[in-house]
mmCIF file of C-alpha atoms in Angstrom:
data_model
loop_
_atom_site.group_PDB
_atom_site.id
_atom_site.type_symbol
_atom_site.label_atom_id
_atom_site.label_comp_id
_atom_site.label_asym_id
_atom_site.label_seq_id
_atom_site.Cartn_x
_atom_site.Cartn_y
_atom_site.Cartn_z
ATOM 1 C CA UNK A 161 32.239 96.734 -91.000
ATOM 2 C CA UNK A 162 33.261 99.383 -90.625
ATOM 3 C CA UNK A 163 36.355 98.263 -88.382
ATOM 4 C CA UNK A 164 37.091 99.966 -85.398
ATOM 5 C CA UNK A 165 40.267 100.407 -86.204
ATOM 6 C CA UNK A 166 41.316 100.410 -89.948
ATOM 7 C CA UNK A 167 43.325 97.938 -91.766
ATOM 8 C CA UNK A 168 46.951 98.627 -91.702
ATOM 9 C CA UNK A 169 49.151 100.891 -94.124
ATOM 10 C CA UNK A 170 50.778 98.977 -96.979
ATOM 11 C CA UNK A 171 53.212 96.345 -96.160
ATOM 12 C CA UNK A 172 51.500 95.687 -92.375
ATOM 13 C CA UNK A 173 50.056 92.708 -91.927
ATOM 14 C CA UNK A 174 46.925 92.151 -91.713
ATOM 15 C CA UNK A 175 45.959 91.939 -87.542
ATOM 16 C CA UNK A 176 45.141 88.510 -86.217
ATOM 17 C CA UNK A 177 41.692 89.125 -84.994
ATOM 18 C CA UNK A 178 40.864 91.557 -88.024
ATOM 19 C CA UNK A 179 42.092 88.204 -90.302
ATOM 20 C CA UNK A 180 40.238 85.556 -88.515
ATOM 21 C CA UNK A 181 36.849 87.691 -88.963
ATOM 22 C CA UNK A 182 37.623 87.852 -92.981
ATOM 23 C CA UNK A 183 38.226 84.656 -92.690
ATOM 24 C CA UNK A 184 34.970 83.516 -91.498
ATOM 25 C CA UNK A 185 33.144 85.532 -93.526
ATOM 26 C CA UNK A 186 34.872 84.108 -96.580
ATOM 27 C CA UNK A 187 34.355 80.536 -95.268
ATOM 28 C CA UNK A 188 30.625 80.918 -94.688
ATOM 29 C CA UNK A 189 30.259 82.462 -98.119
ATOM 30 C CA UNK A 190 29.195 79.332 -99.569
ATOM 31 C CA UNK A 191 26.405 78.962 -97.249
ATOM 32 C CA UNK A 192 24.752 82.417 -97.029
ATOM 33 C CA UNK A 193 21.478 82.721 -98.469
ATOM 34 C CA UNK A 194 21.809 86.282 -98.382
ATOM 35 C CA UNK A 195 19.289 86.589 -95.786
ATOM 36 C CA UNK A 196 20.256 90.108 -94.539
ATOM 37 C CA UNK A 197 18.358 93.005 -96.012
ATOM 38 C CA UNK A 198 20.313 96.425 -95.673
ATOM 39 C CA UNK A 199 17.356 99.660 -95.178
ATOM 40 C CA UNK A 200 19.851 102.724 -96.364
ATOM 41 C CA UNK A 201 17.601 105.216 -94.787
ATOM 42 C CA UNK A 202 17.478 108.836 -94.185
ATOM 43 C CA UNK A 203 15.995 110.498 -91.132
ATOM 44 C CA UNK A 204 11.928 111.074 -90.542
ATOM 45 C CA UNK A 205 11.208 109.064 -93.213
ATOM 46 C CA UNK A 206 9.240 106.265 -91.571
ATOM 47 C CA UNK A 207 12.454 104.271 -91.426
ATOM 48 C CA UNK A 208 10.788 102.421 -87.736
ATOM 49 C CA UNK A 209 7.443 102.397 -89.278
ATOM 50 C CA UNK A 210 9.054 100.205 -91.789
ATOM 51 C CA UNK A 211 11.389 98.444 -89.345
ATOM 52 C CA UNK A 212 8.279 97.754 -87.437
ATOM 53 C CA UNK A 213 6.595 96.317 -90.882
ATOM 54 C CA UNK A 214 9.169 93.684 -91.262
ATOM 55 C CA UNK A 215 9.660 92.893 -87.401
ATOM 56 C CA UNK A 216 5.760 92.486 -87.620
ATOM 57 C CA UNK A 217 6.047 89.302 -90.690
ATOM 58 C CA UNK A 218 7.051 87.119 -87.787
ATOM 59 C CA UNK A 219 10.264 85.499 -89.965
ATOM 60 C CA UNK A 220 12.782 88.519 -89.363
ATOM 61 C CA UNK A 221 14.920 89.682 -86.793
ATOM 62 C CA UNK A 222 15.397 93.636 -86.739
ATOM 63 C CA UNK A 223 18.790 95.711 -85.756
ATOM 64 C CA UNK A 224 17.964 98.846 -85.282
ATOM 65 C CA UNK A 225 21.460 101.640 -86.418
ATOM 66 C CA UNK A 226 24.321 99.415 -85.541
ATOM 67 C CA UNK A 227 26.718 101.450 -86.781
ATOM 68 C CA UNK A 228 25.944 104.652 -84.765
ATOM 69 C CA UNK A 229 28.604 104.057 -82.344
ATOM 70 C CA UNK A 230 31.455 103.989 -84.884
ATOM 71 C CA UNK A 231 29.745 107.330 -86.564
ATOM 72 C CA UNK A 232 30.051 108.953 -83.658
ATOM 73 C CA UNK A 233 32.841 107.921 -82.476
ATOM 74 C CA UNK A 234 34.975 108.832 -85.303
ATOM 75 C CA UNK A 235 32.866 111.690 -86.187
ATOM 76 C CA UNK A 236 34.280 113.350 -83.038
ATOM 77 C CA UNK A 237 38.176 111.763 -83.638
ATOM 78 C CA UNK A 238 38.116 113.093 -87.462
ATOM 79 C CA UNK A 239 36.608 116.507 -86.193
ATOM 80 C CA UNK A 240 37.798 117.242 -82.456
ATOM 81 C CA UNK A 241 36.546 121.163 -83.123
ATOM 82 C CA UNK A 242 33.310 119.969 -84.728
ATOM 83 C CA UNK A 243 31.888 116.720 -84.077
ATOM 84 C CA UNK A 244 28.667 117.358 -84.571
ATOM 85 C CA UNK A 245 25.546 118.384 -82.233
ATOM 86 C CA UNK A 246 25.752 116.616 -79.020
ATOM 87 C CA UNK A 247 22.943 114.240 -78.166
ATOM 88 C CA UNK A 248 21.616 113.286 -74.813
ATOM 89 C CA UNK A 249 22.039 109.669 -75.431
ATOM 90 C CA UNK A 250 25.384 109.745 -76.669
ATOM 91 C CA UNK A 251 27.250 107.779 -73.966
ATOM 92 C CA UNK A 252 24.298 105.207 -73.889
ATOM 93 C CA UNK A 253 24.879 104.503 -77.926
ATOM 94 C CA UNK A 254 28.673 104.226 -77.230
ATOM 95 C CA UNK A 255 28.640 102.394 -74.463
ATOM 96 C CA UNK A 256 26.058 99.894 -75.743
ATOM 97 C CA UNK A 257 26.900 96.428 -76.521
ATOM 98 C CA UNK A 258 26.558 96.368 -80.119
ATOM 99 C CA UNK A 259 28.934 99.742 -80.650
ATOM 100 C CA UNK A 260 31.531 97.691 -83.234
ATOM 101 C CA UNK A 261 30.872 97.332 -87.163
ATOM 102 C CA UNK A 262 33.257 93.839 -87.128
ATOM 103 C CA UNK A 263 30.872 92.484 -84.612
ATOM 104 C CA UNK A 264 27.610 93.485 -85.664
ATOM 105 C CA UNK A 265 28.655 91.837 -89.138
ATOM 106 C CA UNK A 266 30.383 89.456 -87.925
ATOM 107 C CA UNK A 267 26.972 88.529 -86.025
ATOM 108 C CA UNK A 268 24.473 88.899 -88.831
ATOM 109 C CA UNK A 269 26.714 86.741 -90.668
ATOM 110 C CA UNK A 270 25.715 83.927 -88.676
ATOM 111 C CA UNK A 271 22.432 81.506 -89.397
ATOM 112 C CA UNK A 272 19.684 83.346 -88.035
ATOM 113 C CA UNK A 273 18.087 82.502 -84.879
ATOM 114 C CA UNK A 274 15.770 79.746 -84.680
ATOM 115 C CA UNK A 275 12.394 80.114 -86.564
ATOM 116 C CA UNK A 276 13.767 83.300 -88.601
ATOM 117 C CA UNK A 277 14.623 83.447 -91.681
ATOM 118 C CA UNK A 278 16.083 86.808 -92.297
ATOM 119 C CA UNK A 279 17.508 89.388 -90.666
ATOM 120 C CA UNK A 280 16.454 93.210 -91.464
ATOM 121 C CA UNK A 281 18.901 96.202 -90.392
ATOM 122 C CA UNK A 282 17.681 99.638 -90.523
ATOM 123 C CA UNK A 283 20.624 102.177 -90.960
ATOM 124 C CA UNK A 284 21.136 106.198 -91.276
ATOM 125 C CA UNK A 285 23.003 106.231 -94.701
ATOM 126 C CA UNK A 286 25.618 108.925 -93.438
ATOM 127 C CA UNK A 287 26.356 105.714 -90.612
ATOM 128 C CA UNK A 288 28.222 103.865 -93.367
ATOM 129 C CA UNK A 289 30.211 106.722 -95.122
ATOM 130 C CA UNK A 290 31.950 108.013 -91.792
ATOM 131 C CA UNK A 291 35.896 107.882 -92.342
ATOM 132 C CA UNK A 292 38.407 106.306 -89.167
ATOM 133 C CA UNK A 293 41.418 107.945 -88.413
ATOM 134 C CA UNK A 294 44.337 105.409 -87.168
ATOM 135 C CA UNK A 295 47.782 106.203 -86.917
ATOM 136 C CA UNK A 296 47.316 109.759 -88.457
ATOM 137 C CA UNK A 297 45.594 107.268 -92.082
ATOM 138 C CA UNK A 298 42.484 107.900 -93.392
ATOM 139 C CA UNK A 299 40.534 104.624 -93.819
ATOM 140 C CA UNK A 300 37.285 104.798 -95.574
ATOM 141 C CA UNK A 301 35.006 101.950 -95.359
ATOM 142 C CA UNK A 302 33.849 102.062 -98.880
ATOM 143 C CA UNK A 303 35.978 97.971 -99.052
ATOM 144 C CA UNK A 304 33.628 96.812 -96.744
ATOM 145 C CA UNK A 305 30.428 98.636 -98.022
ATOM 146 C CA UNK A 306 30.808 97.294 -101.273
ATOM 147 C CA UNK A 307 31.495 93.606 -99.758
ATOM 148 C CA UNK A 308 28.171 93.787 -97.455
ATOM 149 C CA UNK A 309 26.077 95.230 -101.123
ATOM 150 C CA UNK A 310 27.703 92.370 -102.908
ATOM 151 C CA UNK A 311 26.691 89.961 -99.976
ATOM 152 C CA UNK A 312 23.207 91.172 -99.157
ATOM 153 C CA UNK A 313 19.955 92.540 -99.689
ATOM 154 C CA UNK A 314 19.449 96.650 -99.856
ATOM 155 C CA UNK A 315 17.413 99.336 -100.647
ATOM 156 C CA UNK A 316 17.318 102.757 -100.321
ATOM 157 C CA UNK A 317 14.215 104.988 -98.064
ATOM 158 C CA UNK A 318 14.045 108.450 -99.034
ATOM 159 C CA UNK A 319 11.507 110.838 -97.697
ATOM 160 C CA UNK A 320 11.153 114.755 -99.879
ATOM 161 C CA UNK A 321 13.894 117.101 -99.017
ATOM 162 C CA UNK A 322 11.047 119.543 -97.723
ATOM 163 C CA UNK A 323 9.402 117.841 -95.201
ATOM 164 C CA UNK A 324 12.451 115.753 -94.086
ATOM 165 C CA UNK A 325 13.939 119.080 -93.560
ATOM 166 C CA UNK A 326 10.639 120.400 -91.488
ATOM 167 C CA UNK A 327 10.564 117.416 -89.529
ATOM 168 C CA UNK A 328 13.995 116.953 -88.273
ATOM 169 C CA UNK A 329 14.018 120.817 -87.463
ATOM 170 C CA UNK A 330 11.365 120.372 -85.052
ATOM 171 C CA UNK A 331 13.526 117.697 -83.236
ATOM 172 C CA UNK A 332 17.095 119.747 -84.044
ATOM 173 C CA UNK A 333 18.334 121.979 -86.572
ATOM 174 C CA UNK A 334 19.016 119.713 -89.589
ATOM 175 C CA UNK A 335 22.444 119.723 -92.241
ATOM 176 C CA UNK A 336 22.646 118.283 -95.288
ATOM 177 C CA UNK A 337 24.859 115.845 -93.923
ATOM 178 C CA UNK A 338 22.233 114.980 -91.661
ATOM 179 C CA UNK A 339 19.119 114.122 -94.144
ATOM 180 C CA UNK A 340 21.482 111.538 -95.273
ATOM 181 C CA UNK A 341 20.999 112.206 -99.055
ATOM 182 C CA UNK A 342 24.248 112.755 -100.287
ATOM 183 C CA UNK A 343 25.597 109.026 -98.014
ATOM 184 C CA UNK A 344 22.438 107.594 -99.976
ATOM 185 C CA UNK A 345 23.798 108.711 -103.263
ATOM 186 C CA UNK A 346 26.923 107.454 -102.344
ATOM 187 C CA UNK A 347 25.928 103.975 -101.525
ATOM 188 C CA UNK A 348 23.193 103.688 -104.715
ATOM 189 C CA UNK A 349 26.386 104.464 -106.920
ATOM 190 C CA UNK A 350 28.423 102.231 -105.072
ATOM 191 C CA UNK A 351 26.055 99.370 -105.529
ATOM 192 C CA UNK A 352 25.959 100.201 -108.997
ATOM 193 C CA UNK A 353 29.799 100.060 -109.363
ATOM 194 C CA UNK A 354 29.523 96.801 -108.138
ATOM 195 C CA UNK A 355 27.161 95.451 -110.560
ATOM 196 C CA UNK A 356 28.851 96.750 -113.855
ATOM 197 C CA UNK A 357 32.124 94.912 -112.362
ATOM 198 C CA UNK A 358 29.835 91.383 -112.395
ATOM 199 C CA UNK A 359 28.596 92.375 -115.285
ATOM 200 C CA UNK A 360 24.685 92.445 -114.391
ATOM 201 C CA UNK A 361 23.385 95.813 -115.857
ATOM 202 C CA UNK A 362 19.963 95.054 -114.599
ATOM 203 C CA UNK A 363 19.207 94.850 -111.186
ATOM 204 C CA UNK A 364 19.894 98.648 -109.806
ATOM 205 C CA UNK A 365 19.265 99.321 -106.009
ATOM 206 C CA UNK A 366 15.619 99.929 -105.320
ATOM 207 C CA UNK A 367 14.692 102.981 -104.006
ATOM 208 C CA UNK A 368 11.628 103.355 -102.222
ATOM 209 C CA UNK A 369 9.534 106.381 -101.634
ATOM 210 C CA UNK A 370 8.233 107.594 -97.999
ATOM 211 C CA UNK A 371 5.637 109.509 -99.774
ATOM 212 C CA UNK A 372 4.670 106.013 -101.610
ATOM 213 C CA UNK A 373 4.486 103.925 -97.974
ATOM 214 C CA UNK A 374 1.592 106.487 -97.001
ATOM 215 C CA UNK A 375 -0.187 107.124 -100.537
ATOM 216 C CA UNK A 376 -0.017 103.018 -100.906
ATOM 217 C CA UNK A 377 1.321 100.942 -98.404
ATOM 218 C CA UNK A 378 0.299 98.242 -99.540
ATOM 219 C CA UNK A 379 1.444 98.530 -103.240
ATOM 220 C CA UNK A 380 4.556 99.609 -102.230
ATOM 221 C CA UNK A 381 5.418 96.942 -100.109
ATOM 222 C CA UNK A 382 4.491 94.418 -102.533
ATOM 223 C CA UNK A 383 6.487 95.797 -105.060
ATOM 224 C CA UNK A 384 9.890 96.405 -102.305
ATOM 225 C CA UNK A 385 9.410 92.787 -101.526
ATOM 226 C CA UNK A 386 9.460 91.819 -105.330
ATOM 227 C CA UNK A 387 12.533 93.618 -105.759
ATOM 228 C CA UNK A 388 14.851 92.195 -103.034
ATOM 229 C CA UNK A 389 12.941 88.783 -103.784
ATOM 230 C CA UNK A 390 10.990 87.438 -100.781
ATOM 231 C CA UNK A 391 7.521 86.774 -99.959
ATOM 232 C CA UNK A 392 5.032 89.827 -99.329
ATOM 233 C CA UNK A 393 3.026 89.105 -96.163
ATOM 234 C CA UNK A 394 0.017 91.137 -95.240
ATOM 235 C CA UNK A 395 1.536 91.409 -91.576
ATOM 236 C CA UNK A 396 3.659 93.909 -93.203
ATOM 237 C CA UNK A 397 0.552 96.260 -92.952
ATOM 238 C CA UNK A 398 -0.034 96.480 -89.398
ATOM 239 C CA UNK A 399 1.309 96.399 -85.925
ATOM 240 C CA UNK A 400 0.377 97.204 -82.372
ATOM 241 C CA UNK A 401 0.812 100.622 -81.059
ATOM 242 C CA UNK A 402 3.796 100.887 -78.662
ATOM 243 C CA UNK A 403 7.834 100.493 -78.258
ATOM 244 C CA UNK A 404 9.373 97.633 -79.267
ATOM 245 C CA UNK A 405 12.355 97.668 -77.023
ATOM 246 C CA UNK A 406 13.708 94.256 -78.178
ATOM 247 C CA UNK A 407 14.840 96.070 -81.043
ATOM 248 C CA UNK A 408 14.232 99.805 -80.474
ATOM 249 C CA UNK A 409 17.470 101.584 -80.144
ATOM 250 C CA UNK A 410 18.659 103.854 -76.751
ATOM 251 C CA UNK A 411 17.239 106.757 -78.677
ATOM 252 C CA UNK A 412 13.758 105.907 -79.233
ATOM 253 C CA UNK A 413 12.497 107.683 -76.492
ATOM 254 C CA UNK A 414 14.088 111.041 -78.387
ATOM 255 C CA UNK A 415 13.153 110.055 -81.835
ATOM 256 C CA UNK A 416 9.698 107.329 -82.184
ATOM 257 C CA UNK A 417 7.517 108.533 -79.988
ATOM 258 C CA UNK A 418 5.161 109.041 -83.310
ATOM 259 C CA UNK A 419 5.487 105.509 -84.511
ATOM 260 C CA UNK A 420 4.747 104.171 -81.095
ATOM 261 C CA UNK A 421 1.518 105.543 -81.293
ATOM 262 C CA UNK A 422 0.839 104.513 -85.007
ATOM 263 C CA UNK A 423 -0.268 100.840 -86.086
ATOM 264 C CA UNK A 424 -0.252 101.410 -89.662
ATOM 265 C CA UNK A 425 1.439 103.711 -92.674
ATOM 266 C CA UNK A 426 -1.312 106.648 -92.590
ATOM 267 C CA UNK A 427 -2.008 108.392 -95.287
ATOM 268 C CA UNK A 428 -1.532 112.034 -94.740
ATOM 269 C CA UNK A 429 -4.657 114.723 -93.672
ATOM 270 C CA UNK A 430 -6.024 116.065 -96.171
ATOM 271 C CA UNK A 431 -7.550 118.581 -93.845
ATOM 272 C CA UNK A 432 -4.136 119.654 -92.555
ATOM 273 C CA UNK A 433 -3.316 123.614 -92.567
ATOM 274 C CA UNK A 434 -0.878 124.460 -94.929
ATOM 275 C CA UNK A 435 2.771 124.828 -92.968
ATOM 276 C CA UNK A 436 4.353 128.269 -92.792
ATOM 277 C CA UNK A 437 7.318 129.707 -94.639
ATOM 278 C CA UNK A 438 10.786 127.923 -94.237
ATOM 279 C CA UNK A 439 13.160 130.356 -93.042
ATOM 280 C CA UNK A 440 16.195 131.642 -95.712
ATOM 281 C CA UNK A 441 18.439 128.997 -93.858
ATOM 282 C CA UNK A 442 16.021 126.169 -93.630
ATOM 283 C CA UNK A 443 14.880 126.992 -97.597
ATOM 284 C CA UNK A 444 18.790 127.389 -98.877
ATOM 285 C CA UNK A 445 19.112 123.503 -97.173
ATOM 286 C CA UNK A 446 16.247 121.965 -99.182
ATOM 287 C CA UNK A 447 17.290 123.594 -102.487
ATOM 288 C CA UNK A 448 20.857 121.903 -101.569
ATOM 289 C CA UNK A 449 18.946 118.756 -101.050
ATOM 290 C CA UNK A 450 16.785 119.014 -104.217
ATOM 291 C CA UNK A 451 19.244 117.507 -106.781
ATOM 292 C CA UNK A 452 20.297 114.035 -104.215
ATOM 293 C CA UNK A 453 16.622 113.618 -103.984
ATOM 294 C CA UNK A 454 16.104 114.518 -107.730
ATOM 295 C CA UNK A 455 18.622 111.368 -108.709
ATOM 296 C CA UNK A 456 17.179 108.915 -106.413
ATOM 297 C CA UNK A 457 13.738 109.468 -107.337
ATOM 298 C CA UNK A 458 14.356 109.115 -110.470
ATOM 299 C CA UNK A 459 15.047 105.483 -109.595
ATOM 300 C CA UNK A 460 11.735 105.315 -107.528
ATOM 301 C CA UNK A 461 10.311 101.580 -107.498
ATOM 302 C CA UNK A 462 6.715 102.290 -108.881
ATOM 303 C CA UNK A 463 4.183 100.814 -106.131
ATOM 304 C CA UNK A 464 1.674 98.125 -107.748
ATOM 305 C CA UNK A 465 -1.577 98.217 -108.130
ATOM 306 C CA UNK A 466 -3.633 97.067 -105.118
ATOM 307 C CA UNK A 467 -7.289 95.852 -106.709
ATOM 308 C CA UNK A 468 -8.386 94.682 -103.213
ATOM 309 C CA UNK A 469 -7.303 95.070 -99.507
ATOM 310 C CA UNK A 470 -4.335 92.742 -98.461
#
């Protein structure tokens, strides 16, 4: 997930390898706690700070964008004239060893390494919505999405269009495919396809709030870890300054210098000058944003109420 190379036109089997991997996953089925938690991110919205959070509980395992590879890679196949702003670590994210979406699932389908318990990916939304071109066929991966919601645990991080917008433009210009919102919509409604087909009305994808991870990091966590049902732990709250390159990816250097210096969710300064005027551009892209954001915080988990200090 998503395959490297889509499953065949109508009528074509079914390739050998391809049909082995299903295979195992439908054996194992039985035996999966669903120990995987899915983190449907956008950008700059303290996506490592939380990856960081979990890595920190001691009983996880992080993955840090597995399916970059395959986005760029058929990012640049579906759109040869425009594939997208270049990065300077392209080749090492292509090139690195966990660049396929059957083997990174096929991997975090297996029990979990000795003395952890669950595994926790962090993904950019817009990873999982790419298209692959194959024989001149559009695949989308939406078949496999829905199989990894059904399978797993997820939830949605979304930071507000206006200062996602601010702070990705201080790295690189930013598009609206780029803050991820509209891939985050996409996989909430998704999910929620799935659940009316089972039949459970109830359970809806949580969706947390960046804004709620600095007001009340502690609240929120408490209630994230309610909702995908495991075990708050007051590790979650803070971690040594630094990189983590056991499960940083190739682009951290690029992208988390600010997190290696933080040990905690800070609230943010009060005694911060206001920031100028968005340009026309920069403005028109937020207002574009506004109504993505507007539907997923709507489903906002509300943080709990913290009467003492964790």
């Amino acid at each position: 997930f998503p395959p490297e190379r889509p499953a065949r036109g109508r009528g074509e089997s079914m390739p050998m390898k391809k049909r082995k991997a299903v295979e195992a996953v439908e054996d194992t089925k039985e035996k999966r706690p669903g120990n995987v938690i899915n983190c449907w991110s956008g950008p700059r919205s303290l996506s490592t700070s939380l990856m960081y959070s979990f890595h920190n509980r001691g009983d996880v395992e992080c993955f840090d964008e597995p399916l970059y590879a395959h986005y760029l890679r058929n990012r640049k196949v579906l759109n040869p004239n425009h594939p997208g702003p270049d990065r300077p670590y392209h080749d090492l994210v292509v090139k690195g060893a966990m660049n396929a979406g059957d083997t990174w699932l096929h991997l975090l389908w297996q029990p979990p390494r000795e003395r952890t318990k669950m595994s926790f990916v962090k993904h950019m939304a817009k990873h999982a919505v790419v298209e692959s071109l194959y024989k001149n066929q559009l695949y989308t991966v939406m078949n496999s999405l829905r199989n990894v919601l059904a399978e797993t645990r997820n939830f949605i991080l979304v930071r507000h269009p206006e200062d996602l917008v601010r702070s990705f433009n201080a790295v690189i210009p930013p598009t609206l495919e780029e803050t991820c919102l509209p891939a985050q919509v996409q996989i909430f409604m998704l999910h929620a396809q799935f659940r009316k087909h089972r039949g459970n009305e109830s359970a809806t994808m949580p969706v947390v709030l960046s804004e709620d991870l600095r007001e009340n990091p502690e609240g929120t966590l408490r209630a994230l870890c309610k909702a995908i049902a495991i075990e708050f732990k007051p590790e979650m709250l803070r971690w040594e300054a630094g990189p983590r390159p056991e499960i940083d990816g190739c682009w951290a250097p690029w992208w988390y210098k600010t997190t290696h210096q933080s040990t905690r969710f800070e609230p943010p300064r009060r005694d911060k000058p206001p920031s100028p005027p968005l340009s026309a551009e920069l403005r028109a892209l937020v207002d574009e944003c506004a109504p993505y954001y507007q539907f997923l915080r709507s489903h906002a988990l509300k943080p709990e109420a913290v009467t003492h200090r964790a």
